[in-house]
Coordinates of C-alpha atoms and ligand atoms in Angstrom, one line a residue:
M11 CA -32.3 128.1 156.2
I12 CA -35.8 126.9 157.2
P13 CA -35.5 124.5 160.2
R14 CA -36.6 120.9 159.5
I15 CA -38.7 119.5 162.4
T16 CA -40.5 116.3 163.2
I17 CA -44.3 116.5 163.6
A18 CA -43.9 115.6 167.3
E19 CA -41.9 118.9 167.7
A20 CA -44.6 121.1 166.2
G21 CA -45.6 122.5 169.6
Q22 CA -42.2 124.2 170.0
H23 CA -42.6 126.0 166.7
V24 CA -46.0 127.7 166.8
G25 CA -46.0 130.8 164.6
E26 CA -42.7 129.8 162.8
T27 CA -42.2 128.6 159.3
V28 CA -40.6 125.2 159.3
Q29 CA -40.3 122.1 157.1
I30 CA -41.6 118.6 157.6
A31 CA -40.5 115.6 155.6
G32 CA -42.8 112.7 155.2
W33 CA -45.5 110.9 153.1
L34 CA -49.0 111.7 152.1
Y35 CA -51.3 109.9 154.5
N36 CA -54.6 111.3 153.3
L37 CA -56.0 114.2 151.3
R38 CA -59.3 116.1 151.4
R39 CA -59.9 118.8 148.9
S40 CA -62.4 121.2 147.5
G41 CA -62.0 123.7 144.6
K42 CA -60.2 126.4 146.6
I43 CA -58.6 124.5 149.4
A44 CA -56.8 121.2 150.0
F45 CA -55.9 119.5 153.2
P46 CA -53.1 117.0 152.7
I47 CA -52.5 115.0 155.9
V48 CA -48.8 114.2 156.2
R49 CA -47.2 111.5 158.3
D50 CA -43.5 111.5 159.1
G51 CA -43.1 108.6 161.5
Y52 CA -43.6 110.8 164.5
G53 CA -47.1 112.0 164.0
L54 CA -49.7 113.3 161.6
M55 CA -50.0 116.9 160.5
Q56 CA -53.0 118.3 158.7
C57 CA -51.6 120.9 156.2
V58 CA -53.8 123.6 154.7
A59 CA -53.1 124.6 151.1
V60 CA -55.2 127.6 150.0
K61 CA -55.4 128.1 146.3
S62 CA -55.3 131.9 146.4
A63 CA -52.1 131.9 148.5
L64 CA -50.1 129.5 146.3
P65 CA -48.8 129.5 142.7
E66 CA -51.4 127.9 140.5
E67 CA -49.2 125.0 139.4
L68 CA -48.3 124.1 143.0
F69 CA -51.9 124.0 144.1
E70 CA -52.7 121.7 141.2
T71 CA -49.8 119.4 142.3
I72 CA -51.1 119.3 145.9
K73 CA -54.7 118.7 144.8
N74 CA -53.5 115.7 142.8
L75 CA -51.2 114.1 145.3
T76 CA -51.5 110.3 145.8
Q77 CA -51.4 108.3 148.9
E78 CA -47.9 107.6 150.3
S79 CA -46.2 110.0 147.8
S80 CA -43.1 111.3 149.6
L81 CA -42.9 115.1 150.1
I82 CA -41.3 117.9 152.0
V83 CA -43.7 120.6 153.1
T84 CA -42.8 124.1 154.2
G85 CA -45.3 126.2 156.1
K86 CA -46.2 128.0 159.3
I87 CA -47.4 126.1 162.4
R88 CA -50.6 127.1 163.9
A89 CA -52.3 125.8 167.1
E90 CA -55.6 124.2 166.1
Q91 CA -57.5 122.3 168.8
R92 CA -59.6 120.3 166.4
A93 CA -56.6 119.0 164.4
H94 CA -55.0 115.6 165.0
G95 CA -52.0 116.5 167.1
G96 CA -53.3 119.9 168.1
F97 CA -51.5 121.8 165.3
E98 CA -51.9 122.6 161.6
M99 CA -49.5 123.8 159.0
D100 CA -50.4 126.6 156.5
V101 CA -48.6 125.5 153.3
E102 CA -46.1 127.9 151.8
A103 CA -44.2 125.5 149.6
L104 CA -44.2 121.8 148.9
E105 CA -41.7 119.6 147.1
V106 CA -42.7 116.2 145.8
I107 CA -39.9 113.7 146.2
Q108 CA -41.7 110.9 144.5
R109 CA -45.3 110.8 143.3
V110 CA -46.9 107.4 143.5
P111 CA -48.6 106.9 140.1
E112 CA -52.3 106.3 139.8
S113 CA -51.5 103.3 137.6
D114 CA -49.9 101.5 140.5
P115 CA -51.4 103.0 143.7
Y116 CA -50.4 102.2 147.2
P117 CA -52.1 98.9 147.9
I118 CA -53.3 99.6 151.5
T119 CA -56.3 101.9 151.4
P120 CA -58.5 103.1 154.3
K121 CA -61.0 100.4 153.4
D122 CA -61.0 97.1 155.3
H123 CA -58.5 94.6 154.1
G124 CA -58.3 90.9 155.1
V125 CA -55.5 89.9 157.5
D126 CA -53.8 87.7 154.9
F127 CA -53.6 90.6 152.5
L128 CA -52.2 92.8 155.2
M129 CA -49.7 90.2 156.3
D130 CA -48.5 89.8 152.7
H131 CA -48.0 93.6 152.7
R132 CA -46.4 93.7 156.1
H133 CA -43.6 95.9 154.7
L134 CA -46.2 98.6 154.0
W135 CA -48.7 97.8 156.7
L136 CA -46.1 99.0 159.2
R137 CA -46.9 102.5 158.1
S138 CA -50.4 102.4 159.3
Q139 CA -51.4 104.2 162.5
R140 CA -52.3 101.1 164.5
Q141 CA -49.1 99.2 163.6
H142 CA -47.1 102.2 164.3
A143 CA -48.6 102.5 167.8
I144 CA -47.9 98.8 168.5
I145 CA -44.3 99.0 167.5
R146 CA -43.8 102.1 169.6
V147 CA -45.2 100.3 172.7
R148 CA -42.9 97.4 171.9
H149 CA -39.9 99.7 171.8
E150 CA -41.0 101.2 175.2
I151 CA -41.3 97.8 176.7
I152 CA -37.8 96.8 175.5
K153 CA -36.3 100.1 176.8
A154 CA -38.0 99.6 180.1
V155 CA -36.7 96.0 180.4
R156 CA -33.1 97.2 179.7
D157 CA -33.5 100.1 182.2
Y158 CA -34.8 97.8 184.9
F159 CA -32.0 95.3 184.7
D160 CA -29.3 97.9 184.1
S161 CA -30.3 99.7 187.2
H162 CA -30.6 96.6 189.4
G163 CA -27.0 95.3 189.1
F164 CA -27.5 93.0 186.1
T165 CA -24.7 92.8 183.5
L166 CA -25.9 92.3 179.9
V167 CA -24.1 89.2 178.5
D168 CA -25.6 88.0 175.3
T169 CA -25.6 84.3 174.5
P170 CA -25.1 82.5 171.2
I171 CA -27.8 81.8 168.7
F172 CA -26.0 78.8 167.1
T173 CA -25.9 76.2 169.8
P174 CA -24.7 72.6 169.8
A175 CA -27.5 71.2 172.0
A176 CA -31.1 71.6 173.3
C177 CA -32.2 73.4 176.4
E178 CA -36.0 73.1 176.5
G179 CA -36.3 69.6 174.9
T180 CA -35.1 68.3 171.5
T181 CA -38.4 68.2 169.6
T182 CA -38.7 71.9 169.0
L183 CA -35.3 72.8 167.5
F184 CA -34.5 74.3 164.2
E185 CA -31.5 72.4 162.8
V186 CA -28.9 74.1 160.5
D187 CA -25.8 72.8 158.7
Y188 CA -22.7 74.1 160.5
F189 CA -20.2 73.8 157.7
E190 CA -19.4 70.3 156.3
D191 CA -19.8 67.9 159.1
E192 CA -21.6 69.4 162.0
K193 CA -25.2 70.3 162.9
A194 CA -26.1 73.3 165.0
F195 CA -29.4 74.3 166.4
L196 CA -31.0 77.8 166.7
T197 CA -31.2 78.7 170.3
Q198 CA -34.5 78.2 172.2
S199 CA -33.2 80.0 175.3
G200 CA -30.0 81.5 176.5
Q201 CA -30.5 80.1 180.0
L202 CA -27.8 77.5 180.2
Y203 CA -25.2 80.0 179.1
N204 CA -26.7 82.6 181.4
E205 CA -26.0 80.2 184.3
A206 CA -22.3 80.3 183.3
T207 CA -22.2 84.1 183.0
A208 CA -24.1 84.6 186.3
M209 CA -21.5 82.6 188.1
A210 CA -18.9 85.1 186.6
F211 CA -20.8 88.3 187.2
G212 CA -23.4 87.6 190.0
K213 CA -26.4 88.7 188.0
T214 CA -26.7 88.8 184.3
Y215 CA -29.3 88.9 181.5
C216 CA -29.4 88.1 177.8
F217 CA -31.8 89.6 175.4
G218 CA -32.2 88.4 171.9
P219 CA -34.1 86.3 169.4
T220 CA -35.0 82.7 170.3
F221 CA -36.5 80.0 168.1
R222 CA -39.1 77.3 168.6
A223 CA -40.0 74.7 165.9
E224 CA -43.1 73.6 167.6
K225 CA -45.9 73.3 165.1
S226 CA -48.3 75.4 167.2
K227 CA -50.8 77.5 165.2
T228 CA -52.2 79.6 168.0
R229 CA -52.5 83.3 168.6
R230 CA -49.7 83.1 171.2
H231 CA -47.0 81.3 169.2
L232 CA -44.2 82.6 167.0
T233 CA -41.4 80.5 165.7
E234 CA -39.0 83.4 166.2
F235 CA -39.5 85.6 169.2
W236 CA -37.5 87.9 171.5
M237 CA -36.9 86.8 175.0
V238 CA -35.2 88.6 177.9
E239 CA -33.6 86.2 180.4
P240 CA -32.2 87.3 183.7
E241 CA -30.1 84.9 185.8
M242 CA -29.1 85.4 189.5
T243 CA -26.7 83.6 191.7
Y244 CA -27.3 83.0 195.4
A245 CA -31.0 83.2 194.6
T246 CA -34.0 81.0 195.3
L247 CA -37.5 80.6 193.7
D248 CA -38.7 83.5 195.9
D249 CA -36.1 85.8 194.5
V250 CA -37.1 84.8 191.0
K251 CA -40.7 85.6 191.7
R252 CA -39.9 88.9 193.3
V253 CA -37.8 90.1 190.4
A254 CA -40.5 88.9 187.9
E255 CA -43.1 90.9 189.7
E256 CA -41.0 94.0 190.0
L257 CA -40.0 93.9 186.4
I258 CA -43.6 93.7 185.1
V259 CA -44.9 96.5 187.4
F260 CA -42.0 98.6 186.2
I261 CA -42.6 98.0 182.5
V262 CA -46.4 98.7 182.7
G263 CA -45.6 101.9 184.6
R264 CA -43.3 103.0 181.8
V265 CA -45.8 102.2 179.1
L266 CA -48.5 104.2 180.9
E267 CA -46.1 107.1 181.4
N268 CA -44.8 107.4 177.9
R269 CA -47.2 105.7 175.5
R270 CA -50.6 106.9 176.5
E271 CA -51.3 108.3 173.1
E272 CA -50.5 105.0 171.4
L273 CA -52.6 103.1 173.9
K274 CA -55.5 105.4 173.1
R275 CA -55.0 104.8 169.4
L276 CA -55.2 101.1 170.1
E277 CA -58.4 101.7 172.2
R278 CA -56.7 100.0 175.1
D279 CA -58.6 100.2 178.4
V280 CA -55.7 101.7 180.4
S281 CA -57.5 101.2 183.7
K282 CA -56.7 97.5 183.2
L283 CA -53.0 98.4 183.0
E284 CA -53.2 100.9 185.9
A285 CA -54.4 98.0 188.1
I286 CA -51.1 96.2 187.6
Q287 CA -49.4 96.6 191.0
A288 CA -47.6 94.3 193.4
P289 CA -48.4 91.9 195.0
F290 CA -49.5 89.6 192.2
G291 CA -51.7 86.6 193.0
R292 CA -49.7 83.5 194.0
M293 CA -50.8 79.9 193.8
S294 CA -49.3 76.4 193.6
Y295 CA -49.8 74.1 190.7
D296 CA -51.8 71.8 193.0
D297 CA -54.3 74.6 193.7
A298 CA -54.3 75.8 190.1
V299 CA -55.4 72.3 189.0
K300 CA -58.2 72.3 191.6
I301 CA -59.4 75.7 190.5
L302 CA -59.3 74.6 186.9
Q303 CA -61.4 71.5 187.6
T304 CA -64.1 73.6 189.3
K305 CA -64.1 75.8 186.2
G306 CA -64.7 72.8 183.9
S307 CA -61.2 72.1 182.6
E308 CA -60.3 68.5 181.7
I309 CA -56.9 68.9 183.3
Q310 CA -55.7 66.1 185.6
W311 CA -53.0 66.5 188.2
G312 CA -49.7 65.9 186.3
G313 CA -50.8 67.6 183.1
D314 CA -49.4 70.8 181.7
F315 CA -51.7 73.8 181.2
G316 CA -53.2 74.4 177.8
G317 CA -53.9 77.8 176.5
T318 CA -57.5 77.6 177.6
D319 CA -56.4 76.6 181.2
E320 CA -54.1 79.7 181.3
T321 CA -57.0 81.8 180.3
L322 CA -59.4 80.2 182.8
L323 CA -56.9 80.8 185.6
T324 CA -56.7 84.6 185.0
E325 CA -60.1 85.5 183.5
D326 CA -61.4 86.9 186.9
Q327 CA -58.0 88.4 187.9
T328 CA -57.0 92.0 187.5
R329 CA -53.3 91.3 188.2
P330 CA -50.9 88.7 186.9
V331 CA -50.9 85.3 188.6
M332 CA -47.8 83.4 189.6
V333 CA -48.2 79.6 189.6
D334 CA -45.3 77.6 191.1
R335 CA -44.2 74.1 192.1
F336 CA -45.0 72.0 189.0
P337 CA -44.7 68.3 188.6
A338 CA -41.2 67.4 187.6
S339 CA -42.6 65.0 184.9
F340 CA -43.3 67.7 182.3
K341 CA -40.6 70.2 183.2
A342 CA -37.1 70.5 181.8
F343 CA -34.2 68.6 183.3
Y344 CA -32.6 71.5 185.1
F345 CA -35.2 72.4 187.7
Q346 CA -34.4 72.2 191.4
P347 CA -36.7 69.8 193.2
D348 CA -39.0 71.1 195.9
P349 CA -37.4 70.1 199.2
E350 CA -40.8 69.3 200.6
R351 CA -42.1 67.2 197.7
S352 CA -39.7 65.4 195.5
D353 CA -42.3 65.0 192.7
L354 CA -42.4 68.8 192.3
V355 CA -39.9 71.3 191.0
L356 CA -39.3 74.9 191.9
G357 CA -40.5 76.4 188.7
V358 CA -42.8 79.4 188.3
D359 CA -45.0 80.7 185.4
V360 CA -46.4 84.2 185.4
L361 CA -49.7 84.4 183.7
A362 CA -51.0 87.8 182.4
P363 CA -54.5 88.8 183.2
E364 CA -57.4 89.1 180.7
G365 CA -56.6 85.7 179.3
Y366 CA -53.2 86.6 177.8
G367 CA -51.6 83.5 179.2
E368 CA -48.0 82.8 180.1
I369 CA -45.6 85.7 179.8
I370 CA -42.8 84.4 182.0
G371 CA -41.4 81.0 182.7
G372 CA -38.5 80.3 185.1
G373 CA -37.4 79.0 188.4
Q374 CA -34.6 77.7 190.5
R375 CA -31.9 75.5 188.9
I376 CA -30.3 72.3 190.2
H377 CA -27.0 73.3 191.9
D378 CA -26.0 69.8 193.0
P379 CA -23.7 68.1 190.5
E380 CA -24.8 64.5 191.3
L381 CA -28.5 65.3 191.0
L382 CA -27.9 67.2 187.7
L383 CA -26.0 64.3 186.2
K384 CA -28.9 62.0 187.3
R385 CA -31.4 64.2 185.6
I386 CA -29.4 64.4 182.4
H387 CA -29.4 60.6 182.3
E388 CA -33.1 60.4 183.1
H389 CA -33.9 62.8 180.2
N390 CA -31.6 60.8 177.8
L391 CA -29.5 63.9 177.1
P392 CA -25.9 63.4 175.9
V393 CA -23.6 63.9 178.9
E394 CA -20.6 65.1 176.8
A395 CA -22.6 68.0 175.4
F396 CA -23.4 69.1 179.0
Q397 CA -20.0 68.7 180.5
W398 CA -19.4 72.4 180.6
Y399 CA -22.8 72.9 182.2
I400 CA -22.0 70.3 184.9
D401 CA -18.6 72.1 185.5
L402 CA -20.6 75.1 186.8
R403 CA -21.7 72.8 189.6
K404 CA -18.2 71.4 190.2
Y405 CA -16.5 74.7 190.8
G406 CA -18.2 76.8 193.5
T407 CA -21.8 75.8 192.9
V408 CA -24.5 77.9 194.5
P409 CA -28.3 78.0 194.5
H410 CA -29.4 80.1 191.5
G411 CA -32.3 80.9 189.3
G412 CA -33.8 83.1 186.7
F413 CA -36.5 83.3 184.1
G414 CA -37.4 84.1 180.5
M415 CA -40.0 86.7 179.5
G416 CA -41.4 86.7 175.9
I417 CA -41.5 90.3 174.6
E418 CA -44.2 89.7 172.0
R419 CA -46.6 88.1 174.6
C420 CA -46.1 91.2 176.8
V421 CA -46.7 93.5 173.8
A422 CA -49.9 91.6 172.9
W423 CA -51.1 91.9 176.5
M424 CA -50.2 95.5 177.1
C425 CA -51.6 96.7 173.8
G426 CA -54.7 94.5 174.2
L427 CA -54.2 92.6 170.9
E428 CA -56.1 89.5 169.7
H429 CA -53.1 88.0 168.0
I430 CA -49.3 87.9 168.5
R431 CA -48.6 88.5 164.8
E432 CA -48.9 92.2 165.1
T433 CA -46.4 92.5 168.0
I434 CA -43.2 92.2 165.9
A435 CA -42.3 93.9 162.6
F436 CA -41.9 90.8 160.6
P437 CA -43.5 87.8 162.3
R438 CA -42.3 84.3 161.7
M439 CA -45.0 81.7 162.3
L440 CA -45.8 78.1 161.2
Y441 CA -47.3 79.3 157.9
R442 CA -45.5 82.7 157.6
L443 CA -41.9 83.2 156.5
R444 CA -42.5 86.2 154.2
P445 CA -42.0 89.1 153.6
Ligands
4AD5 O1 -41.3 79.0 179.4 P1 -40.2 79.1 178.4 O2 -40.1 78.0 177.4 O3 -38.9 79.2 179.3 C1 -37.6 79.1 178.9 O4 -37.2 79.1 177.8 C2 -36.6 79.2 180.0 N1 -35.4 78.5 179.6 C3 -36.4 80.6 180.4 C4 -35.4 80.8 181.5 O5 -35.7 80.4 182.6 N2 -34.3 81.6 181.3 O6 -40.3 80.5 177.6 C5 -40.2 81.7 178.4 C6 -41.2 82.7 177.8 C7 -42.7 82.3 177.9 O7 -43.2 82.5 179.1 C8 -43.3 83.1 176.8 O8 -43.5 84.4 177.2 C9 -42.2 83.1 175.7 O9 -41.0 82.9 176.4 N3 -42.5 82.1 174.7 C10 -43.0 82.4 173.5 N4 -43.4 83.6 172.9 C11 -43.8 83.5 171.6 N5 -43.9 82.4 170.9 C12 -43.5 81.2 171.4 N6 -43.5 80.1 170.7 C13 -43.0 81.2 172.8 N7 -42.5 80.2 173.6 C14 -42.2 80.8 174.7
MG6 MG1 -43.0 78.0 179.8

């Protein structure tokens, strides 16, 4: 039996005859020699097929292979510094599983395609080297997020996707029919449920898809995105900021440790990521507005930041910036007021450097039942729907807080991407529901 290996394992099999199973990525050839480059999902392997060393029919087959044909190659691994992963395979045998016909060739060729074409062929585009690198960095980020929380005393308690009420405001909800006579909404955030689970477990997190029906057509917005949301009891705004900072430093460290090759393929300037260390910059909303005004922003005190404002605040920063204490007027109902300024709330946004904008939003929650009820009324929310949430304040209430971090925004930043659409396998956006 010839061992089947992945291309990533080639280094452990130098001098041995092994099999790799993959797809034809590219082919160079001359009369006497052919160089099929095979990809298998783990790497690229340049194979060397020499006419004089192979049955004539097989050499002809190899010479005429088409892009993305599936195949199993048997051959001997040889170290070759000039080759892609540092190894080459001398072909001894090759089995074609399916040959892609010339009459209907693989649609994505090495030439430049427009982004709409590529998005329409997203199911195939994922095979390309750049997309492959991005998705691997994404996986690394998700793994690091889980490892961070799992090793810091957080219990994973996932929250529902069908919800009966809004969390971040009612205008941005996707409504669905829930059997005959009820409406449900796709969740915008697991936060309210996290507050219940945190009171049961101390520290919890949920990690899943969330949905926003805002009609934003920007390079930072998806309608479906993945968010990780930790929630901590006996915690204040400062605890929230500390955990946010530690988490980001930890994730960037992991990506640098394990995904160097992918970052290189993406031509990411890794020195920018190496600079991500604690402490991050900290500023109040008040100061942020003043800074923005000196930088020419139109923002007035009391207004929320736009995408451009977020970019302006971080353009000259090498580390993320944490902005806190926002006007209560544009924040959700659940924020704890600032004890020193009743017009402000104890919320925090973490803005990524290099103009990537907000990657984390969170803060301290109201723990006083009367105040919470007052806010629910002020925001015209249906009290009945929030009765269970008010209960959390009636039975052993404590100061608590947490945040949400959007995975795709992190991937875009860490990979240095122009647009969020490449950070998830099948992006859902205002004008994109397919494939
Ligand atoms: O600031 P947001 O709306 O906060 C919440 O949902 C809180 N309830 C979270 C909490 O405290 N548990 O969203 C949090 C993060 C943002 O900072 C951003 O990274 C990401 O989620 N995000 C989006 N990512 C992609 N597309 C969108 N449309 C996003 N909206 C928010
Ligand atoms: Mg936010």
